[in-house]
Coordinates of C-alpha atoms and ligand atoms in Angstrom, one line a residue:
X299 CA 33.7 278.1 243.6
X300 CA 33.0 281.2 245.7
X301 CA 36.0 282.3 247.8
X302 CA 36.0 285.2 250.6
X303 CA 38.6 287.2 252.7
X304 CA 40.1 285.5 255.8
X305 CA 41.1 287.9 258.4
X306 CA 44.0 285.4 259.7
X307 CA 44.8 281.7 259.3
X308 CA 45.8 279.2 262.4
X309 CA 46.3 275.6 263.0
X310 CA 48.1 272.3 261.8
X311 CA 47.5 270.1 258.2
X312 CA 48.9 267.3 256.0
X313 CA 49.0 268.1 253.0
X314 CA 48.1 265.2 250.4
X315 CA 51.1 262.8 249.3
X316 CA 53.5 263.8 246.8
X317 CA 52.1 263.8 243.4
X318 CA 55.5 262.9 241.6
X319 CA 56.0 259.9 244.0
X320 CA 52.9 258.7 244.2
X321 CA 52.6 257.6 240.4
X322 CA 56.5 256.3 240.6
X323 CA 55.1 254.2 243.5
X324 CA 52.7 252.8 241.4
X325 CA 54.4 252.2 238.5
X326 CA 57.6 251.0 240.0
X327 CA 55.7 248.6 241.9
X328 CA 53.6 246.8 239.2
X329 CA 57.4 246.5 237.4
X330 CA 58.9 244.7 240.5
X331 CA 58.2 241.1 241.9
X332 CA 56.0 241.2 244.7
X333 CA 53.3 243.4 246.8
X334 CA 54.6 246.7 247.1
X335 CA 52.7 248.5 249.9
X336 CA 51.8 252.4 249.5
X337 CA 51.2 254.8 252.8
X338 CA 50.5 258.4 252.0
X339 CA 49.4 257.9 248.6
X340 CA 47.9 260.7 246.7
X341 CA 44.4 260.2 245.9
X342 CA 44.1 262.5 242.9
X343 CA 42.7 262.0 239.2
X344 CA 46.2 262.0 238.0
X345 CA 47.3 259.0 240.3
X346 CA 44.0 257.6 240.1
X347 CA 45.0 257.8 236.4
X348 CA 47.9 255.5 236.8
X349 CA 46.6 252.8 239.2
X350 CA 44.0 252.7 236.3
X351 CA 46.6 251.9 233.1
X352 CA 48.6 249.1 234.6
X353 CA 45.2 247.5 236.0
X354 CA 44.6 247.4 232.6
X355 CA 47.8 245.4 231.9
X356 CA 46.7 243.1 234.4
X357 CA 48.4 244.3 237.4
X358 CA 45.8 243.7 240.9
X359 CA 46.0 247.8 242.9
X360 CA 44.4 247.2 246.2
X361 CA 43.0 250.3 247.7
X362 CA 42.0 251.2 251.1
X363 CA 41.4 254.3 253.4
X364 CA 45.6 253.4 255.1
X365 CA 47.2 252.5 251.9
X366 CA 47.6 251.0 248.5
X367 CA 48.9 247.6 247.7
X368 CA 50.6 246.6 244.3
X369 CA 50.9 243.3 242.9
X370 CA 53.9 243.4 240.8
X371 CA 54.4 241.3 238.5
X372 CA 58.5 241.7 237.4
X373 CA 59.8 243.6 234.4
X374 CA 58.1 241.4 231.8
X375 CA 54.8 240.9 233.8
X376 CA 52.6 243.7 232.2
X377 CA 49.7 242.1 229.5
X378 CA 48.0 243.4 226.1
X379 CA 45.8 245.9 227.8
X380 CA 42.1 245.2 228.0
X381 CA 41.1 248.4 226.2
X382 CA 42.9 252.2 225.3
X383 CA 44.6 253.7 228.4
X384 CA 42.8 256.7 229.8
X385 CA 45.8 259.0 230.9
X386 CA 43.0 261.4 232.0
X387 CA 44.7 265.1 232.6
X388 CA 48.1 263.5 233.5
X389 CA 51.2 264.2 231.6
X390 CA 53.1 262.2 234.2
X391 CA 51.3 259.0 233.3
X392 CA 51.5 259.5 229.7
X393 CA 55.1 260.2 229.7
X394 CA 56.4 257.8 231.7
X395 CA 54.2 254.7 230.8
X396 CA 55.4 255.4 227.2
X397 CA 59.0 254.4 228.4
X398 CA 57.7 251.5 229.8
X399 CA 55.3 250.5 226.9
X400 CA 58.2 250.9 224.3
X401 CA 59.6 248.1 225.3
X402 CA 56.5 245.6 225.7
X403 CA 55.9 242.7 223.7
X404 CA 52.5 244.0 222.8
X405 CA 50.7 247.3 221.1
X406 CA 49.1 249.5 223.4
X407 CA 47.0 253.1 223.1
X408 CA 47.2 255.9 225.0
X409 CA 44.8 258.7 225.2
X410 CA 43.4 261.4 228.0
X411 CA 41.0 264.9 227.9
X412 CA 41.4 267.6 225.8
X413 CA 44.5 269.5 227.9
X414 CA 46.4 266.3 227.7
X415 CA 45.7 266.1 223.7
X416 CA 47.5 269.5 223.4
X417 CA 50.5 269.3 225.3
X418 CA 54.2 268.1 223.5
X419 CA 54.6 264.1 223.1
X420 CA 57.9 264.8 220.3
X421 CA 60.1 265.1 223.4
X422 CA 59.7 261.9 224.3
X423 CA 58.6 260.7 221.1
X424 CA 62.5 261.8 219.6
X425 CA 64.6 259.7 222.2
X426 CA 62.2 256.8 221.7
X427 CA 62.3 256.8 218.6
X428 CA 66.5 256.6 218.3
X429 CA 66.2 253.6 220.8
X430 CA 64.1 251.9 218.1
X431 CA 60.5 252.2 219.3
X432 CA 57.4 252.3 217.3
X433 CA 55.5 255.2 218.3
X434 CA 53.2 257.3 216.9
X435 CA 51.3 260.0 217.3
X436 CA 47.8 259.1 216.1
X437 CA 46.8 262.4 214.9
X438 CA 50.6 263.0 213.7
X439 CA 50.5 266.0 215.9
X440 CA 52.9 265.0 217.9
X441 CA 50.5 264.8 220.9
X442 CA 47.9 262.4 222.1
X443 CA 46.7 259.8 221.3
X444 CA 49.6 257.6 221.0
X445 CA 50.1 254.2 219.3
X446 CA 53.1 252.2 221.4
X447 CA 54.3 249.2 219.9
X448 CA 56.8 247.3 222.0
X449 CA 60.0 246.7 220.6
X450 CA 63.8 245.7 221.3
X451 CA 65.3 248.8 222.4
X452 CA 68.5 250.1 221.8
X453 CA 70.3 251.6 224.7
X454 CA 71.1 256.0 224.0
X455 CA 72.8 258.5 225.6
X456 CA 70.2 261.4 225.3
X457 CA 71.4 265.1 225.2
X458 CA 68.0 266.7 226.6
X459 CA 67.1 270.1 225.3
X460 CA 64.7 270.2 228.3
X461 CA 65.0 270.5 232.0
X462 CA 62.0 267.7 232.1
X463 CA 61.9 265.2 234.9
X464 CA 59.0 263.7 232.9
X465 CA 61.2 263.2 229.8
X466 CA 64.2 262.0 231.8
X467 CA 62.2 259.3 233.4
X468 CA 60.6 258.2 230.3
X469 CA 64.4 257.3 228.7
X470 CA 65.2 255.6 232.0
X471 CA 62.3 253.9 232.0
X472 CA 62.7 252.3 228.3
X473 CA 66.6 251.9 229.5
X474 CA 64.7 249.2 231.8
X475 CA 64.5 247.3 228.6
X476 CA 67.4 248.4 226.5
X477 CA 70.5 246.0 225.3
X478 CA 73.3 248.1 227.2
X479 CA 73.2 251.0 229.9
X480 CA 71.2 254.3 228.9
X481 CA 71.7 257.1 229.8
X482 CA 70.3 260.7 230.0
X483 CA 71.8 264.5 230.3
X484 CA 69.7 267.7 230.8
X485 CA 70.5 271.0 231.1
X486 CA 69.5 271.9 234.0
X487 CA 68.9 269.0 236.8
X488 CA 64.9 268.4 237.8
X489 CA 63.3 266.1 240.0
X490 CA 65.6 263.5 241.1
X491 CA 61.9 260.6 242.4
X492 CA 62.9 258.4 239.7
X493 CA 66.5 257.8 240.2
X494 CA 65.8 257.7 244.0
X495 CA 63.2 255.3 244.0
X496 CA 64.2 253.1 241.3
X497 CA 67.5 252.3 243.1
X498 CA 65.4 251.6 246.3
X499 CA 63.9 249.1 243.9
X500 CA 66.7 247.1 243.2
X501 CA 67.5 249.1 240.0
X502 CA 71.5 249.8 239.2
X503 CA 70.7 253.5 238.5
X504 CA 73.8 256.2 238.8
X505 CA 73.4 260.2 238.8
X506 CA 76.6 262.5 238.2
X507 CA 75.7 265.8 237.8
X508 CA 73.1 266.3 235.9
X509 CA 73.3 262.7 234.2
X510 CA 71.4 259.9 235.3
X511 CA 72.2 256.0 233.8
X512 CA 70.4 252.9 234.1
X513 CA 71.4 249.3 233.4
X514 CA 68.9 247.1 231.7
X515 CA 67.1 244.3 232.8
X516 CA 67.5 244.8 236.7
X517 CA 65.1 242.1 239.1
X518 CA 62.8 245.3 240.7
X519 CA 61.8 244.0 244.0
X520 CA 58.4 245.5 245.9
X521 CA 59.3 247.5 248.8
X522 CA 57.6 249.9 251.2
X523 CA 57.2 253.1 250.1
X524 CA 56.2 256.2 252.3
X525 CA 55.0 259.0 250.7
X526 CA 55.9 262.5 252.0
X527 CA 53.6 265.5 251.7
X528 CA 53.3 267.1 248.4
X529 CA 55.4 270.3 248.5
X530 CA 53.8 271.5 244.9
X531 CA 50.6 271.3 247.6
X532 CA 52.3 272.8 250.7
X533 CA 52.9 275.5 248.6
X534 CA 49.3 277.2 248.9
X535 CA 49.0 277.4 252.7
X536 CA 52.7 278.4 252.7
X537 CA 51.9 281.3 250.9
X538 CA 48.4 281.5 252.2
X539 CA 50.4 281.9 255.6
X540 CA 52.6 284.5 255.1
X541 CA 50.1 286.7 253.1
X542 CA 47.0 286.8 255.5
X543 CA 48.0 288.8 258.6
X544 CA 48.1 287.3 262.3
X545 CA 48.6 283.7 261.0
X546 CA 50.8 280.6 262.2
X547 CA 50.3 277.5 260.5
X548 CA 52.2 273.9 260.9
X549 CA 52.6 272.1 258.0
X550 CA 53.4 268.1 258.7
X551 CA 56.0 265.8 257.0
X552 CA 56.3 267.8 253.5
X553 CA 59.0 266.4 251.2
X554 CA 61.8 269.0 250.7
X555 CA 64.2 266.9 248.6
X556 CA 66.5 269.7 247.1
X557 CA 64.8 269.1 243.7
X558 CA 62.0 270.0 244.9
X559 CA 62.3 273.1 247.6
X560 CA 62.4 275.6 245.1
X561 CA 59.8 277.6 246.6
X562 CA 61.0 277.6 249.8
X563 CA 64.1 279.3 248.6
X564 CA 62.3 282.0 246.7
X565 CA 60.3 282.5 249.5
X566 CA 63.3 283.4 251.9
X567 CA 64.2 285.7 249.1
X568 CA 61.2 287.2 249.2
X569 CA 61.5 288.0 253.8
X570 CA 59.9 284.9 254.9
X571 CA 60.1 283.7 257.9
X572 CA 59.9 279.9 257.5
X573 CA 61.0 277.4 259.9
X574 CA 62.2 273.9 259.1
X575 CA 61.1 271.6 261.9
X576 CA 61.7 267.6 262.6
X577 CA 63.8 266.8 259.4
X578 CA 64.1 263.6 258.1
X579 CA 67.1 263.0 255.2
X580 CA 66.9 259.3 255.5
X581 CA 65.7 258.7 251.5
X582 CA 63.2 261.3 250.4
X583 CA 63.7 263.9 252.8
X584 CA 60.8 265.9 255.0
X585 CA 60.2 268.7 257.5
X586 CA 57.4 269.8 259.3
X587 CA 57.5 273.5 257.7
X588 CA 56.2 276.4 260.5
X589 CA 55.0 279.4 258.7
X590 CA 54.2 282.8 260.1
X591 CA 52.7 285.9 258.1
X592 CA 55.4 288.4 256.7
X593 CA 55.9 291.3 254.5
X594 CA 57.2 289.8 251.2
X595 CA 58.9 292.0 249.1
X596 CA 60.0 291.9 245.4
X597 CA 62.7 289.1 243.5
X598 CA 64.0 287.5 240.9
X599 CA 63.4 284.0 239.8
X600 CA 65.2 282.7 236.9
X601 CA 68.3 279.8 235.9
X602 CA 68.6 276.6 237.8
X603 CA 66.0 276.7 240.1
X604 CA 63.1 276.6 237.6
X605 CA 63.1 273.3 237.7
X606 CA 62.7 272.7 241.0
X607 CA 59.3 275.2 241.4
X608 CA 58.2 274.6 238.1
X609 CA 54.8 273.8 239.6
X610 CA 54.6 276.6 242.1
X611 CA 55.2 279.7 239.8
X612 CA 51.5 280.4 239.6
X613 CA 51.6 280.8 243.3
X614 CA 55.1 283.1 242.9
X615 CA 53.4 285.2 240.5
X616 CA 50.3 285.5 242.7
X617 CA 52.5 285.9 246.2
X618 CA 54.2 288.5 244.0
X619 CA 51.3 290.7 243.4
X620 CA 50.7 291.3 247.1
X621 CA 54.5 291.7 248.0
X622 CA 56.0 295.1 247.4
X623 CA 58.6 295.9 244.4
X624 CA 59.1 293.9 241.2
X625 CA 59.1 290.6 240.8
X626 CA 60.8 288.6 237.4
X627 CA 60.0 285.1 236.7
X628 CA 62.2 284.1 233.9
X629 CA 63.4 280.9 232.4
X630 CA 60.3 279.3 232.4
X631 CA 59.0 279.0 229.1
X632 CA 58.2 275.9 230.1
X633 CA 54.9 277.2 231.9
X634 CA 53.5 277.2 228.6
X635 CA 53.0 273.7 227.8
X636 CA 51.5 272.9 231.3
X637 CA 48.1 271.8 232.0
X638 CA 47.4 275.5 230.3
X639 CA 49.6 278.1 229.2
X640 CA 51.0 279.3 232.5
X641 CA 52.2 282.4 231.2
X642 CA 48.6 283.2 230.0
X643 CA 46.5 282.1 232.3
X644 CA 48.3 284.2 235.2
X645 CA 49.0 287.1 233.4
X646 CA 44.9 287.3 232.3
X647 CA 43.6 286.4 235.9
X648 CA 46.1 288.3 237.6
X649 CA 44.6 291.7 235.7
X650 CA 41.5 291.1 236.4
X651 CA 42.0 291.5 240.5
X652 CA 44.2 295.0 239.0
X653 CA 47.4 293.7 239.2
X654 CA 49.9 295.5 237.5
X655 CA 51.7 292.2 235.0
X656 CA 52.9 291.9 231.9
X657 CA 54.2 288.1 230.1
X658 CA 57.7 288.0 228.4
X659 CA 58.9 285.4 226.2
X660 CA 60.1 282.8 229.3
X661 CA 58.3 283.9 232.1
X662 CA 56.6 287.7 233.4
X663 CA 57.3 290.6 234.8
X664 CA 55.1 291.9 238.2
X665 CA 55.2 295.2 240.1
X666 CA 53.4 294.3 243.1
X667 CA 52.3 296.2 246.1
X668 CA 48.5 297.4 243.9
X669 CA 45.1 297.0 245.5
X670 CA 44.3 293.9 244.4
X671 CA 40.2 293.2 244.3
X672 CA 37.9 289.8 244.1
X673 CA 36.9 289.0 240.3
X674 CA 36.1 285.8 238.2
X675 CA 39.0 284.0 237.6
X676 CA 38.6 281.6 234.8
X677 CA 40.9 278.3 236.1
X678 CA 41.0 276.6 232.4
X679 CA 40.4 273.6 234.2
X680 CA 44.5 273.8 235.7
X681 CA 44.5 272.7 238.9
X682 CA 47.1 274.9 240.2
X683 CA 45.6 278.0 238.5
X684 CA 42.3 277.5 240.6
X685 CA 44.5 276.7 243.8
X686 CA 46.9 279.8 243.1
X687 CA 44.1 282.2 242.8
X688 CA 41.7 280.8 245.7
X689 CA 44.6 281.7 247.6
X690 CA 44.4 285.1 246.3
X691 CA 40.9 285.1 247.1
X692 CA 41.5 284.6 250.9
X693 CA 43.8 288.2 250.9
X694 CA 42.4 290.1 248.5
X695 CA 38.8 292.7 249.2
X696 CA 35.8 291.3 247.9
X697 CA 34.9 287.9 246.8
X698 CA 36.9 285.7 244.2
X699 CA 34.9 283.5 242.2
X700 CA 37.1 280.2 240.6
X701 CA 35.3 278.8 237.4
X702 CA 36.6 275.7 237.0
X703 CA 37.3 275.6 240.7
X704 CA 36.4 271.5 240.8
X705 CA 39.5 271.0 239.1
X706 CA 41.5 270.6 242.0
X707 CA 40.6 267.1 242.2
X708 CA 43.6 266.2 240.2
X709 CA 46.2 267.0 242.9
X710 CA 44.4 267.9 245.9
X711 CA 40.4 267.1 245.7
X712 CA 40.1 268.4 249.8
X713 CA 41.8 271.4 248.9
X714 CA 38.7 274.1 249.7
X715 CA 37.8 272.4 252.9
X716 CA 41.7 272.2 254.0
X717 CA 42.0 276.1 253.2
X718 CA 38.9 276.9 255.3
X719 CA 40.1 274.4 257.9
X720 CA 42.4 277.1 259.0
X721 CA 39.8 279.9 259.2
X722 CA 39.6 281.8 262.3
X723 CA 36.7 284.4 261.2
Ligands
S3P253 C1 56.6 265.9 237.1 C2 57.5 266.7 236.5 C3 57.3 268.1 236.1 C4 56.0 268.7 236.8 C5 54.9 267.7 236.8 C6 55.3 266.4 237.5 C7 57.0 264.5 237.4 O1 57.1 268.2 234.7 O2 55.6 269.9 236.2 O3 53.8 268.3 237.5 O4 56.3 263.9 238.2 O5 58.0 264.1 236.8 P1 58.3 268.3 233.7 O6 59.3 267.3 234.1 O7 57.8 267.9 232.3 O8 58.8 269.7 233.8

């Protein structure tokens, strides 16, 4: 994928539906009695990923161009599947359909593409197993593919070492099916979608603090669900925006649930100029989000709000290059068991435009304000690498080209012609 230099960026775009919600739609749905209907969904492999594992189990997903429409089937509805469960690149899927499969009366596989094989299944794997799963880790690597018997599950109250929304839902998820309340404390609070949209479900789901508790064995009933704009996808044209000179650019109905809005934050720290328009804090909350080009400048990015830009630090750490001063990501060792290594795939692209970088243990360290030049980035295959740096390819001198650059189709598959969309030259 060959990107060039925009000389300034103008217009109006929705951004694909949330990626987080999306699945939760999905799965939620095929849990509770009754047609759940879908409006924004996100079309990606990853989602696509989803609404194919639980058509497996039997559930009917109706799609069209307006929306998608769920048969649920109740709590206890799902069948033996058909065949293995392709979790393609998703580590959503896979982590929260283990929850759910733990406590089937049947024995299911799970297995997905070669990033997927490589990323951390113990974290979910531990708390399952002290609820009294059977799960295993077929190549006992503690990875994909998994073997998920269903069993009777023992309610827990699980310490996390993790700030993961993905491992938090898995618990609350098998709490669906445990013999008393479960319950789940992290360190640091992350993405609240679960807790939000299970309650809307019917679900008697609590949060204090960073603890969340489910009861088990509520009657889920199929709702409505809107999905907002994704802001891990906003995130691109945002900093798109505020990078390439002479540019205004209306962003519609984004989610900015405060678990989420990370990047917003950081990029007020950083001088932007971004204006929240037409909120919405009825459920999942949204803006239309105004953005104008700025002079960023240099912070520092570390402690609770990791969580809630986990997703968009490739973008930081690019936006970071261009602004002027020295910008610290840490915190975020988490980056490292992403769709890549984070840490390394930044770091190595980011030197070859000439940026001046360096990794730490939990993060990197960037001293922006160098002329940063066009080069080959190599996306291994993460979608938000390729997106991160395409966006770099729009501000930078001479072209960028993305290897990989198809990869987008997991969050965003209209990403390119969206980013050209607001070309002006
Ligand atoms: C997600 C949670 C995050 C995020 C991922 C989606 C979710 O992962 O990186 O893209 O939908 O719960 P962790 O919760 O593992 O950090």
């Amino acid at each position: 994928m060959k990107i060039k230099k925009q000389t300034r960026l103008r217009g109006t775009l929705t951004v694909p539906g949330d990626k987080s919600i999306s699945h939760r739609a999905v799965m939620f749905g095929s849990l509770a009695k009754g047609t759940t209907k879908i409006t924004g969904f996100l079309e990606g492999a990853d989602c696509l990923s989803t609404i194919s594992c639980f058509r497996k189990m039997g559930i009917t997903i109706e799609r069209n161009n307006t929306e998608v429409l769920v048969h649920g089937k109740g709590l206890h509805g799902l069948c033996t599947p058909s065949e293995i469960l392709d979790v393609g690149n998703s580590g959503t899927t896979t982590r929260l359909i283990s929850g759910i499969l733990a406590g089937q009366s049947f024995v299911s596989e799970l297995n997905g593409d070669a990033s997927i094989q490589s990323r951390p299944m113990k974290r979910i794997m531990t708390p399952l197993l002290s609820m009294g799963a059977d799960i295993r880790s077929l190549r006992d690597n503690g990875c994909v593919p998994l073997r998920i018997e269903g069993k009777n599950l023992h309610a827990i109250h699980y310490q996390s070492p993790v700030a993961s929304a993905q491992v938090k839902s898995c618990v609350l998820l098998a709490g669906l099916y445990a013999d008393d309340i479960t319950s789940v404390t992290e360190p640091v609070l992350s993405r609240n979608h679960t807790e939000i949209m299970l309650k809307y479900f019917g679900a008697d789901i609590t949060s204090e603090g960073t603890t969340a508790s489910i009861s088990p064995e509520p009657d889920l009933i199929c709702r409505e669900i809107h999905v907002p704009g994704d802001i891990s996808s906003a995130a691109y044209f945002i900093a798109a925006g505020l990078l390439t000179p002479n540019s205004e650019i209306l962003l519609k109905n984004v989610g900015i649930n405060p678990t989420r809005d990370g990047f917003l934050r950081v990029c007020k720290a950083m001088g932007a100029d971004t204006e929240l328009l037409n909120e919405n804090r009825d459920g999942e909350p949204t803006a239309d989000l105004l953005i104008r080009s700025a002079g960023l400048h240099g912070t520092t990015v570390g402690g609770e709000i990791i969580p809630t830009l986990i997703d968009e630090i490739p973008m930081i750490a690019v936006m970071a290059a261009f602004a002027e001063g020295t910008t610290i990501i840490k915190d975020a060792a988490e980056l490292k068991v992403k769709e890549s290594n984070r840490i390394e795939t930044v770091v190595e692209n980011l030197r070859r435009m000439g940026a001046d970088i360096e990794a730490t243990e939990d993060g990197m360290i960037i001293h922006g304000g160098k002329a940063l030049h066009g080069a080959e980035i190599d996306s291994h295959l993460d979608h938000r690498i390729a997106m991160a740096f395409a966006v770099a390819g729009t501000i930078c001198e001479g072209d960028m080209e993305i290897r990989g650059g198809e990869c987008v189709n997991i969050s965003y598959p209209a990403f390119y012609e969206d980013l050209y969309s607001l070309s002006c030259s």
